[in-house]
PDB file of C-alpha atoms in Angstrom:
ATOM      1  CA  UNK V 277     -22.483  52.081 -22.545  1.00  0.00           C
ATOM      2  CA  UNK V 278     -22.863  48.845 -24.483  1.00  0.00           C
ATOM      3  CA  UNK V 279     -25.598  48.916 -27.115  1.00  0.00           C
ATOM      4  CA  UNK V 280     -28.408  46.404 -26.617  1.00  0.00           C
ATOM      5  CA  UNK V 281     -28.615  43.884 -29.459  1.00  0.00           C
ATOM      6  CA  UNK V 282     -32.383  43.664 -29.890  1.00  0.00           C
ATOM      7  CA  UNK V 283     -31.991  41.117 -32.660  1.00  0.00           C
ATOM      8  CA  UNK V 284     -30.837  38.482 -30.163  1.00  0.00           C
ATOM      9  CA  UNK V 285     -33.487  39.461 -27.621  1.00  0.00           C
ATOM     10  CA  UNK V 286     -36.152  39.060 -30.317  1.00  0.00           C
ATOM     11  CA  UNK V 287     -34.895  35.579 -31.129  1.00  0.00           C
ATOM     12  CA  UNK V 288     -34.959  34.712 -27.420  1.00  0.00           C
ATOM     13  CA  UNK V 289     -38.562  35.889 -27.209  1.00  0.00           C
ATOM     14  CA  UNK V 290     -39.443  33.878 -30.303  1.00  0.00           C
ATOM     15  CA  UNK V 291     -37.955  30.655 -28.897  1.00  0.00           C
ATOM     16  CA  UNK V 292     -39.563  31.362 -25.505  1.00  0.00           C
ATOM     17  CA  UNK V 293     -42.948  31.537 -27.242  1.00  0.00           C
ATOM     18  CA  UNK V 294     -42.247  28.240 -29.014  1.00  0.00           C
ATOM     19  CA  UNK V 295     -41.108  26.629 -25.738  1.00  0.00           C
ATOM     20  CA  UNK V 296     -44.274  27.816 -23.981  1.00  0.00           C
ATOM     21  CA  UNK V 297     -46.480  26.447 -26.766  1.00  0.00           C
ATOM     22  CA  UNK V 298     -44.557  23.133 -26.787  1.00  0.00           C
ATOM     23  CA  UNK V 299     -45.006  22.795 -23.014  1.00  0.00           C
ATOM     24  CA  UNK V 300     -48.752  23.267 -23.442  1.00  0.00           C
ATOM     25  CA  UNK V 301     -48.744  20.536 -26.087  1.00  0.00           C
ATOM     26  CA  UNK V 302     -47.025  18.169 -23.650  1.00  0.00           C
ATOM     27  CA  UNK V 303     -49.480  19.024 -20.863  1.00  0.00           C
ATOM     28  CA  UNK V 304     -52.511  18.948 -23.150  1.00  0.00           C
ATOM     29  CA  UNK V 305     -53.735  15.446 -22.127  1.00  0.00           C
ATOM     30  CA  UNK V 306     -53.851  16.584 -18.473  1.00  0.00           C
ATOM     31  CA  UNK V 307     -56.257  19.461 -19.074  1.00  0.00           C
ATOM     32  CA  UNK V 308     -59.950  18.848 -18.319  1.00  0.00           C
ATOM     33  CA  UNK V 309     -62.430  18.771 -21.206  1.00  0.00           C
ATOM     34  CA  UNK V 310     -63.748  22.201 -20.173  1.00  0.00           C
ATOM     35  CA  UNK V 311     -61.320  24.953 -19.156  1.00  0.00           C
ATOM     36  CA  UNK V 312     -61.993  28.484 -17.849  1.00  0.00           C
ATOM     37  CA  UNK V 313     -61.452  31.204 -20.456  1.00  0.00           C
ATOM     38  CA  UNK V 314     -63.115  34.253 -18.914  1.00  0.00           C
ATOM     39  CA  UNK V 315     -63.495  35.749 -15.449  1.00  0.00           C
ATOM     40  CA  UNK V 316     -66.140  38.265 -14.329  1.00  0.00           C
ATOM     41  CA  UNK V 317     -65.552  41.506 -12.407  1.00  0.00           C
ATOM     42  CA  UNK V 318     -66.018  39.530  -9.180  1.00  0.00           C
ATOM     43  CA  UNK V 319     -63.039  37.329 -10.062  1.00  0.00           C
ATOM     44  CA  UNK V 320     -65.193  34.232 -10.650  1.00  0.00           C
ATOM     45  CA  UNK V 321     -65.134  32.149 -13.816  1.00  0.00           C
ATOM     46  CA  UNK V 322     -68.152  33.002 -15.970  1.00  0.00           C
ATOM     47  CA  UNK V 323     -67.278  31.170 -19.187  1.00  0.00           C
ATOM     48  CA  UNK V 324     -65.741  27.825 -20.095  1.00  0.00           C
ATOM     49  CA  UNK V 325     -64.551  26.411 -23.396  1.00  0.00           C
ATOM     50  CA  UNK V 326     -63.186  23.147 -24.755  1.00  0.00           C
ATOM     51  CA  UNK V 327     -59.597  22.378 -23.902  1.00  0.00           C
ATOM     52  CA  UNK V 328     -58.519  23.019 -27.492  1.00  0.00           C
ATOM     53  CA  UNK V 329     -58.715  26.712 -26.541  1.00  0.00           C
ATOM     54  CA  UNK V 330     -55.643  26.093 -24.367  1.00  0.00           C
ATOM     55  CA  UNK V 331     -53.522  25.604 -27.485  1.00  0.00           C
ATOM     56  CA  UNK V 332     -55.105  28.582 -29.211  1.00  0.00           C
ATOM     57  CA  UNK V 333     -54.304  30.870 -26.265  1.00  0.00           C
ATOM     58  CA  UNK V 334     -50.792  29.403 -25.994  1.00  0.00           C
ATOM     59  CA  UNK V 335     -50.185  30.430 -29.630  1.00  0.00           C
ATOM     60  CA  UNK V 336     -51.211  34.069 -29.069  1.00  0.00           C
ATOM     61  CA  UNK V 337     -47.789  35.250 -27.753  1.00  0.00           C
ATOM     62  CA  UNK V 338     -46.110  33.690 -30.800  1.00  0.00           C
ATOM     63  CA  UNK V 339     -48.583  35.419 -33.126  1.00  0.00           C
ATOM     64  CA  UNK V 340     -47.979  38.782 -31.394  1.00  0.00           C
ATOM     65  CA  UNK V 341     -44.219  38.293 -31.644  1.00  0.00           C
ATOM     66  CA  UNK V 342     -44.453  37.696 -35.411  1.00  0.00           C
ATOM     67  CA  UNK V 343     -46.878  40.616 -35.822  1.00  0.00           C
ATOM     68  CA  UNK V 344     -44.491  43.020 -34.073  1.00  0.00           C
ATOM     69  CA  UNK V 345     -41.760  41.848 -36.437  1.00  0.00           C
ATOM     70  CA  UNK V 346     -43.905  42.489 -39.528  1.00  0.00           C
ATOM     71  CA  UNK V 347     -45.392  45.871 -38.581  1.00  0.00           C
ATOM     72  CA  UNK V 348     -42.267  47.957 -39.370  1.00  0.00           C
ATOM     73  CA  UNK V 349     -42.157  46.337 -42.810  1.00  0.00           C
ATOM     74  CA  UNK V 350     -45.686  47.341 -43.821  1.00  0.00           C
ATOM     75  CA  UNK V 351     -45.877  50.753 -42.165  1.00  0.00           C
ATOM     76  CA  UNK V 352     -45.631  53.525 -44.815  1.00  0.00           C
ATOM     77  CA  UNK V 353     -43.488  55.416 -42.306  1.00  0.00           C
ATOM     78  CA  UNK V 354     -41.189  52.463 -41.695  1.00  0.00           C
ATOM     79  CA  UNK V 355     -38.078  54.661 -41.762  1.00  0.00           C
ATOM     80  CA  UNK V 356     -39.075  56.277 -38.476  1.00  0.00           C
ATOM     81  CA  UNK V 357     -38.796  52.956 -36.599  1.00  0.00           C
ATOM     82  CA  UNK V 358     -35.013  53.274 -36.563  1.00  0.00           C
ATOM     83  CA  UNK V 359     -35.427  56.324 -34.309  1.00  0.00           C
ATOM     84  CA  UNK V 360     -37.566  54.580 -31.683  1.00  0.00           C
ATOM     85  CA  UNK V 361     -36.027  51.103 -31.833  1.00  0.00           C
ATOM     86  CA  UNK V 362     -35.623  50.847 -28.061  1.00  0.00           C
ATOM     87  CA  UNK V 363     -39.185  51.965 -27.318  1.00  0.00           C
ATOM     88  CA  UNK V 364     -40.597  49.514 -29.867  1.00  0.00           C
ATOM     89  CA  UNK V 365     -38.638  46.524 -28.623  1.00  0.00           C
ATOM     90  CA  UNK V 366     -39.293  47.281 -24.955  1.00  0.00           C
ATOM     91  CA  UNK V 367     -43.003  47.288 -25.755  1.00  0.00           C
ATOM     92  CA  UNK V 368     -42.637  44.032 -27.711  1.00  0.00           C
ATOM     93  CA  UNK V 369     -40.694  42.332 -24.917  1.00  0.00           C
ATOM     94  CA  UNK V 370     -43.061  43.395 -22.132  1.00  0.00           C
ATOM     95  CA  UNK V 371     -46.178  42.515 -24.135  1.00  0.00           C
ATOM     96  CA  UNK V 372     -44.990  39.040 -25.107  1.00  0.00           C
ATOM     97  CA  UNK V 373     -43.639  38.190 -21.645  1.00  0.00           C
ATOM     98  CA  UNK V 374     -46.843  39.320 -19.941  1.00  0.00           C
ATOM     99  CA  UNK V 375     -48.988  37.340 -22.395  1.00  0.00           C
ATOM    100  CA  UNK V 376     -46.956  34.222 -21.629  1.00  0.00           C
ATOM    101  CA  UNK V 377     -47.372  34.815 -17.879  1.00  0.00           C
ATOM    102  CA  UNK V 378     -51.130  35.417 -18.206  1.00  0.00           C
ATOM    103  CA  UNK V 379     -51.438  32.328 -20.372  1.00  0.00           C
ATOM    104  CA  UNK V 380     -49.669  30.131 -17.847  1.00  0.00           C
ATOM    105  CA  UNK V 381     -51.685  31.495 -14.920  1.00  0.00           C
ATOM    106  CA  UNK V 382     -54.880  30.656 -16.819  1.00  0.00           C
ATOM    107  CA  UNK V 383     -53.557  27.186 -17.690  1.00  0.00           C
ATOM    108  CA  UNK V 384     -52.499  26.425 -14.109  1.00  0.00           C
ATOM    109  CA  UNK V 385     -55.935  27.458 -12.856  1.00  0.00           C
ATOM    110  CA  UNK V 386     -57.444  25.010 -15.356  1.00  0.00           C
ATOM    111  CA  UNK V 387     -55.154  22.309 -13.908  1.00  0.00           C
ATOM    112  CA  UNK V 388     -56.466  22.969 -10.400  1.00  0.00           C
ATOM    113  CA  UNK V 389     -54.067  25.553  -8.967  1.00  0.00           C
ATOM    114  CA  UNK V 390     -55.482  28.566  -7.156  1.00  0.00           C
ATOM    115  CA  UNK V 391     -54.574  32.112  -8.255  1.00  0.00           C
ATOM    116  CA  UNK V 392     -56.290  35.492  -8.230  1.00  0.00           C
ATOM    117  CA  UNK V 393     -55.978  36.107 -11.952  1.00  0.00           C
ATOM    118  CA  UNK V 394     -57.522  39.602 -11.778  1.00  0.00           C
ATOM    119  CA  UNK V 395     -54.783  40.882  -9.484  1.00  0.00           C
ATOM    120  CA  UNK V 396     -52.047  39.281 -11.590  1.00  0.00           C
ATOM    121  CA  UNK V 397     -53.405  40.772 -14.838  1.00  0.00           C
ATOM    122  CA  UNK V 398     -53.837  44.278 -13.410  1.00  0.00           C
ATOM    123  CA  UNK V 399     -50.368  44.166 -11.813  1.00  0.00           C
ATOM    124  CA  UNK V 400     -48.929  43.076 -15.174  1.00  0.00           C
ATOM    125  CA  UNK V 401     -50.781  45.848 -17.018  1.00  0.00           C
ATOM    126  CA  UNK V 402     -49.320  48.300 -14.498  1.00  0.00           C
ATOM    127  CA  UNK V 403     -45.797  47.120 -15.338  1.00  0.00           C
ATOM    128  CA  UNK V 404     -46.550  47.404 -19.073  1.00  0.00           C
ATOM    129  CA  UNK V 405     -47.874  50.958 -18.683  1.00  0.00           C
ATOM    130  CA  UNK V 406     -44.830  52.067 -16.672  1.00  0.00           C
ATOM    131  CA  UNK V 407     -42.449  50.587 -19.237  1.00  0.00           C
ATOM    132  CA  UNK V 408     -44.302  51.978 -22.237  1.00  0.00           C
ATOM    133  CA  UNK V 409     -44.892  55.388 -20.655  1.00  0.00           C
ATOM    134  CA  UNK V 410     -41.190  55.742 -19.945  1.00  0.00           C
ATOM    135  CA  UNK V 411     -40.280  55.331 -23.632  1.00  0.00           C
ATOM    136  CA  UNK V 412     -43.350  56.820 -25.329  1.00  0.00           C
ATOM    137  CA  UNK V 413     -41.816  60.303 -25.858  1.00  0.00           C
ATOM    138  CA  UNK V 414     -39.217  58.632 -28.139  1.00  0.00           C
ATOM    139  CA  UNK V 415     -41.842  57.335 -30.571  1.00  0.00           C
ATOM    140  CA  UNK V 416     -41.710  58.984 -34.008  1.00  0.00           C
ATOM    141  CA  UNK V 417     -44.729  59.399 -36.318  1.00  0.00           C
ATOM    142  CA  UNK V 418     -46.100  56.105 -37.657  1.00  0.00           C
ATOM    143  CA  UNK V 419     -49.436  54.370 -38.232  1.00  0.00           C
ATOM    144  CA  UNK V 420     -49.280  51.452 -35.752  1.00  0.00           C
ATOM    145  CA  UNK V 421     -47.332  52.330 -32.607  1.00  0.00           C
ATOM    146  CA  UNK V 422     -47.954  54.997 -29.955  1.00  0.00           C
ATOM    147  CA  UNK V 423     -50.907  57.296 -29.284  1.00  0.00           C
ATOM    148  CA  UNK V 424     -52.300  57.754 -32.790  1.00  0.00           C
ATOM    149  CA  UNK V 425     -54.924  60.476 -32.651  1.00  0.00           C
ATOM    150  CA  UNK V 426     -56.042  61.978 -36.005  1.00  0.00           C
ATOM    151  CA  UNK V 427     -54.424  65.302 -35.107  1.00  0.00           C
ATOM    152  CA  UNK V 428     -51.121  63.688 -34.077  1.00  0.00           C
ATOM    153  CA  UNK V 429     -50.873  61.770 -37.353  1.00  0.00           C
ATOM    154  CA  UNK V 430     -51.606  64.984 -39.259  1.00  0.00           C
ATOM    155  CA  UNK V 431     -48.845  67.077 -37.698  1.00  0.00           C
ATOM    156  CA  UNK V 432     -45.347  66.017 -36.449  1.00  0.00           C
ATOM    157  CA  UNK V 433     -45.265  68.724 -33.762  1.00  0.00           C
ATOM    158  CA  UNK V 434     -48.653  67.604 -32.424  1.00  0.00           C
ATOM    159  CA  UNK V 435     -47.435  63.993 -32.552  1.00  0.00           C
ATOM    160  CA  UNK V 436     -44.460  64.833 -30.338  1.00  0.00           C
ATOM    161  CA  UNK V 437     -46.630  66.673 -27.811  1.00  0.00           C
ATOM    162  CA  UNK V 438     -49.221  63.875 -27.810  1.00  0.00           C
ATOM    163  CA  UNK V 439     -46.655  61.121 -27.176  1.00  0.00           C
ATOM    164  CA  UNK V 440     -45.159  63.127 -24.323  1.00  0.00           C
ATOM    165  CA  UNK V 441     -48.542  63.581 -22.653  1.00  0.00           C
ATOM    166  CA  UNK V 442     -49.395  59.938 -23.348  1.00  0.00           C
ATOM    167  CA  UNK V 443     -46.160  58.872 -21.671  1.00  0.00           C
ATOM    168  CA  UNK V 444     -46.982  60.895 -18.557  1.00  0.00           C
ATOM    169  CA  UNK V 445     -50.502  59.447 -18.343  1.00  0.00           C
ATOM    170  CA  UNK V 446     -49.277  55.892 -18.919  1.00  0.00           C
ATOM    171  CA  UNK V 447     -46.689  56.296 -16.160  1.00  0.00           C
ATOM    172  CA  UNK V 448     -49.324  57.640 -13.753  1.00  0.00           C
ATOM    173  CA  UNK V 449     -51.705  54.783 -14.591  1.00  0.00           C
ATOM    174  CA  UNK V 450     -48.984  52.167 -14.258  1.00  0.00           C
ATOM    175  CA  UNK V 451     -47.669  53.419 -10.910  1.00  0.00           C
ATOM    176  CA  UNK V 452     -51.241  53.687  -9.592  1.00  0.00           C
ATOM    177  CA  UNK V 453     -52.267  50.214 -10.771  1.00  0.00           C
ATOM    178  CA  UNK V 454     -49.366  48.422  -9.067  1.00  0.00           C
ATOM    179  CA  UNK V 455     -50.617  48.931  -5.472  1.00  0.00           C
ATOM    180  CA  UNK V 456     -54.277  49.042  -6.553  1.00  0.00           C
ATOM    181  CA  UNK V 457     -53.986  45.521  -7.989  1.00  0.00           C
ATOM    182  CA  UNK V 458     -54.487  44.146  -4.468  1.00  0.00           C
ATOM    183  CA  UNK V 459     -57.928  45.730  -4.087  1.00  0.00           C
ATOM    184  CA  UNK V 460     -61.098  43.585  -4.239  1.00  0.00           C
ATOM    185  CA  UNK V 461     -61.923  42.554  -7.801  1.00  0.00           C
ATOM    186  CA  UNK V 462     -65.121  44.616  -8.146  1.00  0.00           C
ATOM    187  CA  UNK V 463     -63.335  47.832  -7.066  1.00  0.00           C
ATOM    188  CA  UNK V 464     -60.291  46.910  -9.122  1.00  0.00           C
ATOM    189  CA  UNK V 465     -62.342  46.676 -12.326  1.00  0.00           C
ATOM    190  CA  UNK V 466     -63.964  50.068 -11.730  1.00  0.00           C
ATOM    191  CA  UNK V 467     -60.579  51.706 -11.041  1.00  0.00           C
ATOM    192  CA  UNK V 468     -59.013  50.165 -14.145  1.00  0.00           C
ATOM    193  CA  UNK V 469     -61.865  51.179 -16.483  1.00  0.00           C
ATOM    194  CA  UNK V 470     -62.050  54.672 -14.977  1.00  0.00           C
ATOM    195  CA  UNK V 471     -58.326  55.238 -15.454  1.00  0.00           C
ATOM    196  CA  UNK V 472     -58.307  53.866 -19.005  1.00  0.00           C
ATOM    197  CA  UNK V 473     -61.260  55.897 -20.281  1.00  0.00           C
ATOM    198  CA  UNK V 474     -60.237  58.989 -18.317  1.00  0.00           C
ATOM    199  CA  UNK V 475     -56.690  58.925 -19.674  1.00  0.00           C
ATOM    200  CA  UNK V 476     -57.937  58.243 -23.200  1.00  0.00           C
ATOM    201  CA  UNK V 477     -60.249  61.240 -23.014  1.00  0.00           C
ATOM    202  CA  UNK V 478     -57.509  63.487 -21.635  1.00  0.00           C
ATOM    203  CA  UNK V 479     -54.904  62.564 -24.238  1.00  0.00           C
ATOM    204  CA  UNK V 480     -57.391  63.005 -27.110  1.00  0.00           C
ATOM    205  CA  UNK V 481     -58.469  66.391 -25.781  1.00  0.00           C
ATOM    206  CA  UNK V 482     -54.847  67.466 -25.297  1.00  0.00           C
ATOM    207  CA  UNK V 483     -53.918  66.306 -28.803  1.00  0.00           C
ATOM    208  CA  UNK V 484     -56.792  68.291 -30.315  1.00  0.00           C
ATOM    209  CA  UNK V 485     -55.854  71.421 -28.359  1.00  0.00           C
ATOM    210  CA  UNK V 486     -52.244  71.077 -29.526  1.00  0.00           C
ATOM    211  CA  UNK V 487     -53.484  70.758 -33.103  1.00  0.00           C
ATOM    212  CA  UNK V 488     -55.433  74.014 -32.744  1.00  0.00           C
ATOM    213  CA  UNK V 489     -52.305  75.631 -31.323  1.00  0.00           C
ATOM    214  CA  UNK V 490     -50.231  74.284 -34.220  1.00  0.00           C
ATOM    215  CA  UNK V 491     -52.643  75.831 -36.709  1.00  0.00           C
ATOM    216  CA  UNK V 492     -52.577  79.140 -34.877  1.00  0.00           C
ATOM    217  CA  UNK V 493     -48.768  79.189 -34.635  1.00  0.00           C
ATOM    218  CA  UNK V 494     -48.252  77.960 -38.197  1.00  0.00           C
ATOM    219  CA  UNK V 495     -46.667  74.610 -37.305  1.00  0.00           C
ATOM    220  CA  UNK V 496     -47.332  72.489 -40.395  1.00  0.00           C
ATOM    221  CA  UNK V 497     -45.624  69.356 -41.640  1.00  0.00           C
ATOM    222  CA  UNK V 498     -43.137  69.783 -44.475  1.00  0.00           C
ATOM    223  CA  UNK V 499     -45.201  67.462 -46.662  1.00  0.00           C
ATOM    224  CA  UNK V 500     -48.280  69.638 -46.231  1.00  0.00           C
ATOM    225  CA  UNK V 501     -46.300  72.762 -47.123  1.00  0.00           C
ATOM    226  CA  UNK V 502     -44.879  71.108 -50.241  1.00  0.00           C
ATOM    227  CA  UNK V 503     -48.268  69.804 -51.361  1.00  0.00           C
ATOM    228  CA  UNK V 504     -49.838  73.230 -50.884  1.00  0.00           C
ATOM    229  CA  UNK V 505     -47.093  74.793 -52.983  1.00  0.00           C
ATOM    230  CA  UNK V 506     -47.072  72.239 -55.795  1.00  0.00           C
ATOM    231  CA  UNK V 507     -50.691  71.125 -56.115  1.00  0.00           C
ATOM    232  CA  UNK V 508     -53.299  73.367 -57.663  1.00  0.00           C
ATOM    233  CA  UNK V 509     -57.026  72.747 -58.076  1.00  0.00           C
ATOM    234  CA  UNK V 510     -58.023  71.205 -61.389  1.00  0.00           C
ATOM    235  CA  UNK V 511     -60.066  74.204 -62.523  1.00  0.00           C
ATOM    236  CA  UNK V 512     -57.017  76.457 -62.076  1.00  0.00           C
ATOM    237  CA  UNK V 513     -54.955  74.135 -64.241  1.00  0.00           C
ATOM    238  CA  UNK V 514     -57.666  74.122 -66.902  1.00  0.00           C
ATOM    239  CA  UNK V 515     -57.753  77.934 -66.894  1.00  0.00           C
ATOM    240  CA  UNK V 516     -53.963  78.019 -67.329  1.00  0.00           C
ATOM    241  CA  UNK V 517     -54.172  75.598 -70.248  1.00  0.00           C
ATOM    242  CA  UNK V 518     -56.815  77.679 -72.023  1.00  0.00           C
ATOM    243  CA  UNK V 519     -54.838  80.913 -71.570  1.00  0.00           C
ATOM    244  CA  UNK V 520     -51.728  79.271 -73.029  1.00  0.00           C
ATOM    245  CA  UNK V 521     -53.660  78.011 -76.050  1.00  0.00           C
ATOM    246  CA  UNK V 522     -54.918  81.545 -76.716  1.00  0.00           C
TER     247      UNK V 522
END
């Protein structure tokens, strides 16, 4: 099977972001002075802003694209990114593409076109969750990507279990949201919030229970074992020094 060259896909995403922003610059004179920037749970616009916000929102996908590129460079566990390259770049691609779509839907509504933005956003989030959930078990320990509970970061075995459970929950949420996106907006919002908070609570509880199991079974990270073996409390070192002097 031919290996995917993510470097070229990343450049394509980058130029797509620039093209989207450039198109907004060209269309900028056509936007009204006040444009919708927020919709309530009933699907109606409840906040407007000046049309300069159009350019700000059009720049968000480009900012996210650059941020995703920089994160592996500043993460103390940057070496682990080579092991979940596909998962990371799938997440990057889906996130940037969906942001561009959401941005254009919002812009077209401002120009007078009619769309149900709530349904489009929830459907897009469903696609993102399915894609991310499918690759989440591949994610190795790091500080920026994946389900980062305190117990998962503390222990590699707990991390692996947490990502696996997170992947299952993300897949369930994504598959459920796809057909649910056509529900009335008020019900849709309640379903989305219920699933998000419910899944978050479940994965945190599961991660904590796995951490307790890891302690009971003696599953510790190699770094913790080494630090326990090499580091001694200061008062012990002082006692050793005194005994040697005697």
